[in-house]
Coordinates of C-alpha atoms in Angstrom, one line a residue:
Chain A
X1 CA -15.3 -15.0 13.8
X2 CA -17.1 -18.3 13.7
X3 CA -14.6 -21.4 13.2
X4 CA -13.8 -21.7 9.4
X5 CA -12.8 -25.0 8.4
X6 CA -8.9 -24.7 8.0
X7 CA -8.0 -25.7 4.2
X8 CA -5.1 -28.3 3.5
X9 CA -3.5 -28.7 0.2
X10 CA -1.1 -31.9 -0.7
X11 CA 2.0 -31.2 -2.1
X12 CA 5.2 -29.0 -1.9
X13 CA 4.2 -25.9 -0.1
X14 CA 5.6 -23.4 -2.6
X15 CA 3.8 -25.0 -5.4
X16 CA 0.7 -25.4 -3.5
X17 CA 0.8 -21.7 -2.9
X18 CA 0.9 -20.4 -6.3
X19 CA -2.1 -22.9 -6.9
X20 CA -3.6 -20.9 -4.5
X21 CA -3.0 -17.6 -5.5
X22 CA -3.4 -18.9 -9.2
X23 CA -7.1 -20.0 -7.9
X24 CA -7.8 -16.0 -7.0
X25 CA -6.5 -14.6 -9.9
X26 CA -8.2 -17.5 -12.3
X27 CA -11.6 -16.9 -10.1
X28 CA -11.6 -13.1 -10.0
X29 CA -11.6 -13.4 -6.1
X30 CA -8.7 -10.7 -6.4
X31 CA -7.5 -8.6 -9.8
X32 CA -3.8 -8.9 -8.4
X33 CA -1.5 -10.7 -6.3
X34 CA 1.3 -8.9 -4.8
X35 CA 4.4 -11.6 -3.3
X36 CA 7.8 -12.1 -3.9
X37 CA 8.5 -13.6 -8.0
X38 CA 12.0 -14.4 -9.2
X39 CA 14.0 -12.4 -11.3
X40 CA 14.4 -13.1 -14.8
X41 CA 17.4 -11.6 -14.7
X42 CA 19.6 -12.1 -11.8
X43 CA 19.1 -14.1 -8.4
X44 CA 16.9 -13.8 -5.1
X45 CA 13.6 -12.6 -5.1
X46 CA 11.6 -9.1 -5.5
X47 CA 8.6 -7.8 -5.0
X48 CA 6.0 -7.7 -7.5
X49 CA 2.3 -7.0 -8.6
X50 CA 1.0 -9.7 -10.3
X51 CA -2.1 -9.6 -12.8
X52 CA -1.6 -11.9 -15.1
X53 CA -2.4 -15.6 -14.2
X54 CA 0.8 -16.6 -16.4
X55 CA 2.8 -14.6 -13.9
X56 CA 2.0 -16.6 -11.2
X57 CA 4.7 -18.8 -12.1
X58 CA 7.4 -16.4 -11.0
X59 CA 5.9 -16.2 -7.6
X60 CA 9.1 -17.6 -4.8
X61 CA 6.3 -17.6 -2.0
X62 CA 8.9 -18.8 0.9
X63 CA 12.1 -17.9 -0.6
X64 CA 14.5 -16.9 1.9
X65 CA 15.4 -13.4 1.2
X66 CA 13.4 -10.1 2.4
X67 CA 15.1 -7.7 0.3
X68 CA 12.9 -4.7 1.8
X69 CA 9.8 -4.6 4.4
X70 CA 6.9 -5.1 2.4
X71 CA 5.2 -2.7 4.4
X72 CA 6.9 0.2 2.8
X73 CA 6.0 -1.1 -0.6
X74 CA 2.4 -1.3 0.2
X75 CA 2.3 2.2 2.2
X76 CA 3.5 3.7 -1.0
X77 CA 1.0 2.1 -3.0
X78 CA -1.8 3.0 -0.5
X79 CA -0.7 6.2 0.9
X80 CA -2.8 8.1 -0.9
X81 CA -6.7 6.0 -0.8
X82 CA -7.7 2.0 -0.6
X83 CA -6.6 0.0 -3.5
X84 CA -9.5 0.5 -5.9
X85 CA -9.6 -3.5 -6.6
X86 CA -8.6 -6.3 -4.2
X87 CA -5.7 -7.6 -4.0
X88 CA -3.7 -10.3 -2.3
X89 CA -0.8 -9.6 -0.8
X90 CA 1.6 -12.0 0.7
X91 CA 3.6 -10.9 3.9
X92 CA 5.8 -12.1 6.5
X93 CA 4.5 -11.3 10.0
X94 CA 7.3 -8.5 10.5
X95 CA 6.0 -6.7 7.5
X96 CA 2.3 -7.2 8.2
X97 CA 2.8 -5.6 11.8
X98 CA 4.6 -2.8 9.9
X99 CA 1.7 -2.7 7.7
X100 CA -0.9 -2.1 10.6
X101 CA 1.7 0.7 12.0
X102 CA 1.8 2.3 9.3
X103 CA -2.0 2.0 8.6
X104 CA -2.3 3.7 12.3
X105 CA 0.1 6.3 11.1
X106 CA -2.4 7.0 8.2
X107 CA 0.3 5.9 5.5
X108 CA -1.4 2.9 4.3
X109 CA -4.9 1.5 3.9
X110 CA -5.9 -2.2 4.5
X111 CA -9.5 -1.6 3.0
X112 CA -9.6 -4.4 -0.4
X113 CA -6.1 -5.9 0.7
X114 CA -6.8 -9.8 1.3
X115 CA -3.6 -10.2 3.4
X116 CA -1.9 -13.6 3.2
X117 CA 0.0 -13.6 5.9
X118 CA 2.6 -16.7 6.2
X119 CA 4.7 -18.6 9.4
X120 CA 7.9 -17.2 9.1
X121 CA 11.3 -18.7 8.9
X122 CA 13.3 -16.2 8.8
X123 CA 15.6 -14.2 6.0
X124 CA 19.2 -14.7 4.7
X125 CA 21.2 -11.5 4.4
X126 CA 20.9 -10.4 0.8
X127 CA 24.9 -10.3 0.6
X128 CA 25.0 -14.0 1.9
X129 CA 23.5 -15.0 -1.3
X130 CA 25.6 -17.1 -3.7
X131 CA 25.3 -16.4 -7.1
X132 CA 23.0 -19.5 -8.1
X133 CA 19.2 -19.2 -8.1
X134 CA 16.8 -19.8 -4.9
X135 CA 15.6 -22.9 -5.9
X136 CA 13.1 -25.6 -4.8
X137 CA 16.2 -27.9 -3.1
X138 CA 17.8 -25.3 -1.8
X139 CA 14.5 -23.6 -0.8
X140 CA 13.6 -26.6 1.3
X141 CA 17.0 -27.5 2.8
X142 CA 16.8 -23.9 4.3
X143 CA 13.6 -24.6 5.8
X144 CA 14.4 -28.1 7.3
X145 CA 17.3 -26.1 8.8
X146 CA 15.6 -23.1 10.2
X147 CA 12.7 -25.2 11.5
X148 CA 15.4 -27.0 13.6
X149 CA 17.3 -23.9 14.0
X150 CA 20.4 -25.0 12.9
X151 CA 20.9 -22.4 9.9
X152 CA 25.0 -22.0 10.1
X153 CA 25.4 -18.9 8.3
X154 CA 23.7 -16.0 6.7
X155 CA 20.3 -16.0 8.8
X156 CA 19.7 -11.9 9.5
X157 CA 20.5 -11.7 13.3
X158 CA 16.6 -10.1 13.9
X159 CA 15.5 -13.7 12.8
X160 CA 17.1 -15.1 14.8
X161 CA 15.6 -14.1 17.6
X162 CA 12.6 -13.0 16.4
X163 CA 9.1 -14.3 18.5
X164 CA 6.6 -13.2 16.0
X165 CA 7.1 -15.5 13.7
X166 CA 3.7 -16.5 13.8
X167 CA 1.3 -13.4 12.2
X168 CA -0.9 -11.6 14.5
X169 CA -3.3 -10.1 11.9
X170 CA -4.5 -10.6 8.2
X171 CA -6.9 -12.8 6.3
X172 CA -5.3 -16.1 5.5
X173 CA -2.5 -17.5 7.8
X174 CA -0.5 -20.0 5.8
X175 CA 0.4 -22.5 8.2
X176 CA 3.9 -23.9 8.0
X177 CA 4.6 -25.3 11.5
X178 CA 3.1 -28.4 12.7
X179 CA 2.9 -29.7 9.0
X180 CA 5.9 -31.2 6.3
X181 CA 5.9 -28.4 3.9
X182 CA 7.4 -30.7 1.4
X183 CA 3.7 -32.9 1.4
X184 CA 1.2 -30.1 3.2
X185 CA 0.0 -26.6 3.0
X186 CA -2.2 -25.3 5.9
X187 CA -4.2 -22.3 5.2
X188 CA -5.9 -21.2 8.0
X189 CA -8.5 -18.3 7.6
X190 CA -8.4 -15.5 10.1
X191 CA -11.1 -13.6 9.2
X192 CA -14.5 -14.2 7.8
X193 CA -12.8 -12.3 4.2
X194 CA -10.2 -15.0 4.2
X195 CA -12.7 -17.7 4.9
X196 CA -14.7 -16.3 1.8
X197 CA -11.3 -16.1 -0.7
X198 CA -10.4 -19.7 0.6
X199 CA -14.3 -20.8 -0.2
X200 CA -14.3 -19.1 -3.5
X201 CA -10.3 -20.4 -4.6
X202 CA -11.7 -24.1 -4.0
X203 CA -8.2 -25.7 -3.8
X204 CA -7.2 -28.1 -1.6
X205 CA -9.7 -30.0 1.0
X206 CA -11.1 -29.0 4.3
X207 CA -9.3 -30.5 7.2
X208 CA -8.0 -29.3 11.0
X209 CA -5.1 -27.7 12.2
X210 CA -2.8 -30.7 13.1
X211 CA -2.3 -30.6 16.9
X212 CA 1.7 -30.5 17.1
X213 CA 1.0 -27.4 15.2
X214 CA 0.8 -25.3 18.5
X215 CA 3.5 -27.7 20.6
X216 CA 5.8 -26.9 17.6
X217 CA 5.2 -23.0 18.4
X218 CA 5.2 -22.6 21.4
X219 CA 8.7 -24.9 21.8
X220 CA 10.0 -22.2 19.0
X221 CA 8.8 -19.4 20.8
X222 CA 10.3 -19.9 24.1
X223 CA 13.7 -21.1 22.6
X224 CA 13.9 -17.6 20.7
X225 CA 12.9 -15.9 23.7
X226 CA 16.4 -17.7 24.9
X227 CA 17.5 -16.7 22.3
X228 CA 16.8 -12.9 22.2
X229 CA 17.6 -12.6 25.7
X230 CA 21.2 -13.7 25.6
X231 CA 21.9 -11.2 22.5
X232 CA 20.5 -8.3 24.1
X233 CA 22.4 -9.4 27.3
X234 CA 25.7 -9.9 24.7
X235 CA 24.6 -6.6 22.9
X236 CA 24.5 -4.8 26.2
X237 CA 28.4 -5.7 27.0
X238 CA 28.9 -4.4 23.4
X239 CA 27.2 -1.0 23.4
X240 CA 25.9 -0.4 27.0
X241 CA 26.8 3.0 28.6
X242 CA 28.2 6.2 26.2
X243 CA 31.7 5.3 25.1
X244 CA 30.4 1.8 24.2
X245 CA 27.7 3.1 22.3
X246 CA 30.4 5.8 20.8
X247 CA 32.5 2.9 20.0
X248 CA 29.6 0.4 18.4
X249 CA 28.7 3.6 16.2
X250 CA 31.9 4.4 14.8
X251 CA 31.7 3.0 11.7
X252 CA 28.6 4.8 11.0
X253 CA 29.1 7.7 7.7
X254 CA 26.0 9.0 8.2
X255 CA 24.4 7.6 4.5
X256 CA 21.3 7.3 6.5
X257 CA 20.3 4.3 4.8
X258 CA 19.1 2.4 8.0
X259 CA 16.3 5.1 8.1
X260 CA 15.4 5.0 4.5
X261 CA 15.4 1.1 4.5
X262 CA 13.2 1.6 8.0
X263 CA 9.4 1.0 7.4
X264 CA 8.7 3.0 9.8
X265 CA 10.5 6.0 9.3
X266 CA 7.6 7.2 6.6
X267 CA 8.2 11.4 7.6
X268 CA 8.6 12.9 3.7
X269 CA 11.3 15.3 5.0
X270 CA 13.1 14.0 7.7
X271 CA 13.8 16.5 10.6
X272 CA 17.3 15.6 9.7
X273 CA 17.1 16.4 6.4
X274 CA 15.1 19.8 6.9
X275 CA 16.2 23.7 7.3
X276 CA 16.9 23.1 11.1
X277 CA 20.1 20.9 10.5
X278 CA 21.2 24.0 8.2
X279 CA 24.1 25.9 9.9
X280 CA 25.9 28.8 9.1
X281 CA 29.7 28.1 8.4
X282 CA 30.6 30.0 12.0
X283 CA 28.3 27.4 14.4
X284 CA 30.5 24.7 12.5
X285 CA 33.6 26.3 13.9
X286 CA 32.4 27.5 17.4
X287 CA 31.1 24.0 18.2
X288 CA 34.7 22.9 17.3
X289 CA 36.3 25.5 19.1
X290 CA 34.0 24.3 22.2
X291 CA 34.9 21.1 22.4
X292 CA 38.2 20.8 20.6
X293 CA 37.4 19.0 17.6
X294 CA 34.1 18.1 15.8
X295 CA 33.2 14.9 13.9
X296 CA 32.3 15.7 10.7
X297 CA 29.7 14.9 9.1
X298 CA 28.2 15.9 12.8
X299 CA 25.2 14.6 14.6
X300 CA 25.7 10.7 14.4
X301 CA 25.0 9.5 17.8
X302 CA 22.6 12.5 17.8
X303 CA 21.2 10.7 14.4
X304 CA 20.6 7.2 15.7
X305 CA 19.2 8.7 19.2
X306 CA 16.8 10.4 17.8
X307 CA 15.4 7.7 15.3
X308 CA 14.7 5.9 18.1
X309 CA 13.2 8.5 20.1
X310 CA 10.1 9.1 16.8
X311 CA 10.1 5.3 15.4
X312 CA 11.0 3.2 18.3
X313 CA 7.5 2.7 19.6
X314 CA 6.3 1.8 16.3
X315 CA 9.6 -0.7 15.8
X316 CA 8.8 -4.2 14.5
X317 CA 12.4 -5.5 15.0
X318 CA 12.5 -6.8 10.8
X319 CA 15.8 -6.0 10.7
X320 CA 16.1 -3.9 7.7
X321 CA 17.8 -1.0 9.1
X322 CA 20.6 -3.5 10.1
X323 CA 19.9 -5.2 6.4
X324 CA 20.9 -1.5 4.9
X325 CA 24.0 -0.3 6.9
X326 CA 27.1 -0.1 4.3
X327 CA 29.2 -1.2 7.1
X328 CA 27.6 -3.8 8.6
X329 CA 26.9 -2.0 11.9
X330 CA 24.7 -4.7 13.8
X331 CA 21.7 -2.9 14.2
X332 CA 19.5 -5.2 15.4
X333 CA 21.7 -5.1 18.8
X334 CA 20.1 -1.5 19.3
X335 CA 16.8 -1.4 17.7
X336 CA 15.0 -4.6 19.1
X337 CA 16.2 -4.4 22.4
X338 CA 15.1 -0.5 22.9
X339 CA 12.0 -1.3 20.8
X340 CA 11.2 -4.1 23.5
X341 CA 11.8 -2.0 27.0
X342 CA 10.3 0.8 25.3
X343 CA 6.9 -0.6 24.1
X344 CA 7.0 -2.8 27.3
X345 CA 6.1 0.4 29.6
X346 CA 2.9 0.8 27.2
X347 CA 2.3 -2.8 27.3
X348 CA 2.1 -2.4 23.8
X349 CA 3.5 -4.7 21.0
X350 CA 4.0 -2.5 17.8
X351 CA 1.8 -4.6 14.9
X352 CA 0.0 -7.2 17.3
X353 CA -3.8 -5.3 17.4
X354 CA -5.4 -2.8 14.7
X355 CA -7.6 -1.2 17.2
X356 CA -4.7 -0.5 19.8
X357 CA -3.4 3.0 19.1
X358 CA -0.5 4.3 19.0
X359 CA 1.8 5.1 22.6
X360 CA 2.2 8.3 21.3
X361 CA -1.8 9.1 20.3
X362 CA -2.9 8.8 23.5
X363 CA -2.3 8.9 27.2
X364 CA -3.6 8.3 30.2
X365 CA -4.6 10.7 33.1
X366 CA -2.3 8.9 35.8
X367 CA 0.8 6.6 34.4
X368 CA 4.4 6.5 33.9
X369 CA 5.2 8.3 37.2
X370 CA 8.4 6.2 37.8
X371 CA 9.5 7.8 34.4
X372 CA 7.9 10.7 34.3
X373 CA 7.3 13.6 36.8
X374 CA 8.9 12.9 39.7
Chain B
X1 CA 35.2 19.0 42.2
X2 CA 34.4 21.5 44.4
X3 CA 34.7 23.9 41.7
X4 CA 31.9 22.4 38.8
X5 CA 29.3 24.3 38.3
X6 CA 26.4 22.2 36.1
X7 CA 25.0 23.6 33.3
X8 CA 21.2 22.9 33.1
X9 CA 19.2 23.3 29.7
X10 CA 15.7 24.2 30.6
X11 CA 12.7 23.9 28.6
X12 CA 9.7 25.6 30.3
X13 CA 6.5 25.9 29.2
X14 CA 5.3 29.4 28.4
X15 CA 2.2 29.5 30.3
X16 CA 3.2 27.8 33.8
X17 CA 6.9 26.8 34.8
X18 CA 8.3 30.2 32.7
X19 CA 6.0 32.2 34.5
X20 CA 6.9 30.1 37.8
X21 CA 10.2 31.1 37.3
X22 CA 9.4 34.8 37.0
X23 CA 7.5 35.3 39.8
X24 CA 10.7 33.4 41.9
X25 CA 12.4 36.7 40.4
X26 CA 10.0 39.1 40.5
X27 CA 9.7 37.8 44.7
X28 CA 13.6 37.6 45.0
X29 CA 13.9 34.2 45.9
X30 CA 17.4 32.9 46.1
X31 CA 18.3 29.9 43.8
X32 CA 21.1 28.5 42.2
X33 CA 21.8 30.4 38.5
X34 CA 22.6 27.0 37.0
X35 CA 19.4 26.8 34.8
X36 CA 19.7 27.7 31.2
X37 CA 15.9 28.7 31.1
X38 CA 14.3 27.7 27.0
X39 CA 11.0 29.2 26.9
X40 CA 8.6 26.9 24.7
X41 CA 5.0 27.0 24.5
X42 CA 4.3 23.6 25.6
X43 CA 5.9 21.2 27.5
X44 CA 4.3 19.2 24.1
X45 CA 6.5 20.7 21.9
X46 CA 10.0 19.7 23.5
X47 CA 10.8 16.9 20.9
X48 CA 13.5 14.5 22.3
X49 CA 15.7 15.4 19.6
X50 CA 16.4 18.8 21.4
X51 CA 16.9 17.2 24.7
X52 CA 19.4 15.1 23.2
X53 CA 21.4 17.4 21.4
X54 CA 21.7 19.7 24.9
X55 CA 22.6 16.9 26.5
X56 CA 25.1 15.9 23.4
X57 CA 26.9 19.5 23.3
X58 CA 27.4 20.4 27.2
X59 CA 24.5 20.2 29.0
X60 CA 25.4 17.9 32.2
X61 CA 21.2 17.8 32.6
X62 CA 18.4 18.9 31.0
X63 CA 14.8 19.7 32.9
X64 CA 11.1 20.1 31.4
X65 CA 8.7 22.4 32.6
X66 CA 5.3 21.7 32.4
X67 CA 1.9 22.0 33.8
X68 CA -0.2 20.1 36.2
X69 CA -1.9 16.8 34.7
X70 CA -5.4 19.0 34.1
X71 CA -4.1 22.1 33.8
X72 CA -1.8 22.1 30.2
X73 CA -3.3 25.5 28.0
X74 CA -3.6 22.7 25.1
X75 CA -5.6 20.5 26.8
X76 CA -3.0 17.4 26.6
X77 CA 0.0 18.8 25.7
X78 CA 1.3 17.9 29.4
X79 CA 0.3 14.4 29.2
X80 CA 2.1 14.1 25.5
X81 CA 4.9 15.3 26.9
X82 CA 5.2 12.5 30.3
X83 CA 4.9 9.7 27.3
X84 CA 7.8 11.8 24.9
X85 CA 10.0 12.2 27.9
X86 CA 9.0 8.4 28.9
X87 CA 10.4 7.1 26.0
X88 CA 13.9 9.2 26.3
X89 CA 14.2 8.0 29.7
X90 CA 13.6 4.3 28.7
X91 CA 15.5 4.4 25.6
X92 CA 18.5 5.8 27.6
X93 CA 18.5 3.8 30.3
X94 CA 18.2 0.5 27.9
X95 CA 21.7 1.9 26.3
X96 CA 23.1 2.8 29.5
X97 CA 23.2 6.6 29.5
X98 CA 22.3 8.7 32.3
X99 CA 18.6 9.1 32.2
X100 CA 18.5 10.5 35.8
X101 CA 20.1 13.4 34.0
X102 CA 16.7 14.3 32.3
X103 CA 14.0 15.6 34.7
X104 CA 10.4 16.1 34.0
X105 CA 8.5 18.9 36.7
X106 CA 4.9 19.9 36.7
X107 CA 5.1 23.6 38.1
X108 CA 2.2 25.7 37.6
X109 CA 2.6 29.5 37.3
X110 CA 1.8 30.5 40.6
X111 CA 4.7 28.4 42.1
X112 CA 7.6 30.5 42.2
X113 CA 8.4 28.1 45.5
X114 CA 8.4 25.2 44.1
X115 CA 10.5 26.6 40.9
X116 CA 13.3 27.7 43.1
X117 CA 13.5 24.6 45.0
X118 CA 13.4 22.8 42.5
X119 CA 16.3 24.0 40.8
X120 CA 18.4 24.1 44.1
X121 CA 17.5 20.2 43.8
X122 CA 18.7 19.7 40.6
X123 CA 21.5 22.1 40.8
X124 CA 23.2 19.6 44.3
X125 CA 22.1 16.4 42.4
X126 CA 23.9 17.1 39.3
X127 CA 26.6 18.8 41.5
X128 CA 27.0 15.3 42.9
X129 CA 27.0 13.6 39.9
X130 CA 29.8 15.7 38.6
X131 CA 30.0 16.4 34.3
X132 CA 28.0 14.3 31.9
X133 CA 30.3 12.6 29.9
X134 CA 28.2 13.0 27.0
X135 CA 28.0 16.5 27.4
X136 CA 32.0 17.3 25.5
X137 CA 32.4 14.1 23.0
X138 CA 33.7 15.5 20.0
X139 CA 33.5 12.3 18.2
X140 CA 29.4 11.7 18.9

């Protein structure tokens, strides 16, 4: 698209943000607004679709927390056709790569979605939360912190090492990197629909992306990619090779949570769930009998094997599987790293392009032959 | 050692390496009996999940049958299969489990040669290897 002038607005980011998306609810540039609002009731953040320009008041835009994928939320409410009326929706980049995965696994639709998509800092775990409200102060001492990446304790481990913390895709990338996002709000259209919402909003004032914007990336970027390699190389003393991985598993009761919490994992009945995982009582005790004992409930290494085997290609490394495990197994040891040499041999980065298609849509006449026929 | 036998799962698709296998029969061809043949009716349809679970409850290897790139009954089903089996082999060898314990073959119907050799091949190598140890883990 042709270069759209980049839109700044003074003042504390989170505020500037709901002046924002107050400006396209106010302007009819969008008939709702979905982003993360405060509770009334309770602390952290939720999701929410907001329609009333009231409402924009409970919207926490950078609050901390990711309680679930986004991508999820918005596949459910787009399974089925487009949103009839546009709407804005406001996503970190983990979700909006979701989103496109799950848009090339025909469980979502982009079509009327103005997609806001915002520089990531990263997540606390949902049970690191102290029972006092996110707010402003605290909001912004976590972001000075994770900008310098000094966040002590709570930060979800696939955060902290996560590279795409910049989005790929969307409308409207809300720049906060290379800016104070106590004073300064960069919004930077991405597409020539974002260039038209930021037009039609009218807040803020034209300006340029400030130029330690990209030296503050790209610093970030190769200090996570530090970063992620010396936990997968940690990771890889913890649960490399079969009794290891037998061992980092054994806390596992099968609740399949990490699956249900996976956006990803869309499959209505789960092939875990269906009639071919139903045995009669007398396979239960032959296996047994064939290897001496059987762990019951049965299939857990099987379980988390084969998850990654139909989801792993499509993985986007958010974290939430790790986010949902009762026992605090550390997921994101497993599902990043595979995710990573996986989508490596398709040169393929699950998220990153809407027009790439899926590993396992297509082929090609002559690959893989290191891997595959030998 | 001398006295482990392997046991081989095999998968083999219904319209090439199945019929490869019978005509190694059918032309009394000597090879190894360590082969648990599976007929499917792709190579396409052998999700990882069934590999696994051989593999998970005694299999010491596990081999796919399919077509010739060009030749799959389905069109693609082949070519599906190389990326499925791809990923297996990745994903295992990322966790440190014996991928070279999964083999993917292309023989076509008319190769009751290349069938028999083949599983005197895999029958030594695995031999070699001795037993998977994630073929008897009660606790996986």
């Amino acid at each position: 698209m042709s270069e759209a002038p980049v839109t700044i607005v003074e003042g504390n980011s989170a505020e500037s943000m709901r002046k924002f998306l107050r400006a396209l609810l106010e302007r009819k540039v969008v008939s709702g607004v979905f982003a993360p609002c405060n509770l009334q009731h309770g602390v952290g953040v939720v999701y929410a679709l907001v329609s009333d320009v009231q409402g924009i008041s409970r919207v926490n835009p950078f609050a901390p927390v990711m309680p679930v994928n986004a991508a999820g939320v918005i596949s459910e409410m787009t399974r089925l056709a487009p949103s009839g009326e546009k709407l804005a929706v406001l996503l970190r980049p983990c979700e909006s790569r979701a989103l496109v995965e799950l848009v090339k696994l025909k469980q979502a639709h982009m079509e009327n979605l103005l997609i806001i998509g915002s520089d990531c800092l990263g997540a606390l775990k949902l049970s690191s939360l102290p029972d006092k409200a996110l707010d402003t102060d605290r909001i912004a001492a976590f972001m000075k912190e994770s900008r310098a990446d000094a966040v002590r304790d709570g930060l979800r481990a696939a955060c902290a090492i996560c590279e795409h913390f910049v989005p790929h895709t969307g409308d409207i990338n809300v720049g906060l990197f290379g800016v104070d996002p106590e004073k300064q709000l960069l919004l930077i259209p991405t597409s020539e629909a974002g260039a038209a919402a930021l037009a039609a909003a009218g807040v803020g004032s034209p300006g340029e992306v400030p130029p330690a914007r990209q030296k503050e990336i790209e610093d970030r970027r190769a200090k996570r990619k530090e970063a992620r390699k010396a936990y997968f190389a940690k990771a890889n003393e913890e649960a490399g090779g079969f009794a290891k991985l037998l061992k980092f598993f054994s806390k596992c009761i099968g609740c399949h949570n990490c699956r249900d919490a996976c956006p990803i994992c869309y499959c209505k009945e789960c092939f875990f769930d269906s009639p071919v995982f139903e045995f009669e009582p007398h396979k239960y005790v032959d296996w047994a009998k064939r290897k001496g004992a059987l762990r019951l409930p049965d299939d857990t290494i099987l379980f988390h094997l084969t998850r990654l085997n139909h989801m792993v290609s499509s993985c986007v490394s958010c974290g939430a599987c790790a986010e949902a495990c009762p026992n605090g197994i550390e997921l994101a040891k497993i599902f990043p790293r595979v995710a990573d040499d996986v989508q490596a041999i398709f040169n393929y980065i699950a998220g990153k392009d809407p027009r790439e298609e899926l590993p396992l849509a297509t082929f090609k006449e002559n690959e893989l032959s290191p891997l595959g026929e030998g | 050692m001398s006295d482990f036998e392997p046991k081989i799962v095999g998968f083999f698709c219904n319209w090439c390496t199945a019929t490869a296998a019978d005509l190694a029969g059918t032309t009394r061809m000597q090879y190894p009996p360590n082969i648990r043949p599976i007929r499917v009716m792709c190579s396409g349809t052998v999700d990882p999940v069934y590999v696994i679970r051989a593999l998970l409850n005694g299999a010491d290897a596990v081999i796919v049958g399919g077509c010739r790139p060009g030749d799959c009954h389905y069109v693609s089903g082949n070519m599906k299969a190389r990326r499925r089996m791809a990923i297996l082999k990745t994903i295992m060898k990322s966790l440190g489990l014996a991928e070279d314990r999964v083999w993917l073959r292309w023989i076509s119907a008319a190769e009751g040669p290349k069938f028999a050799k083949i599983a005197r091949e895999m029958t030594e190598e695995i031999r070699k290897k001795g037993p998977s140890e994630m073929a008897g883990a009660w606790e996986a």
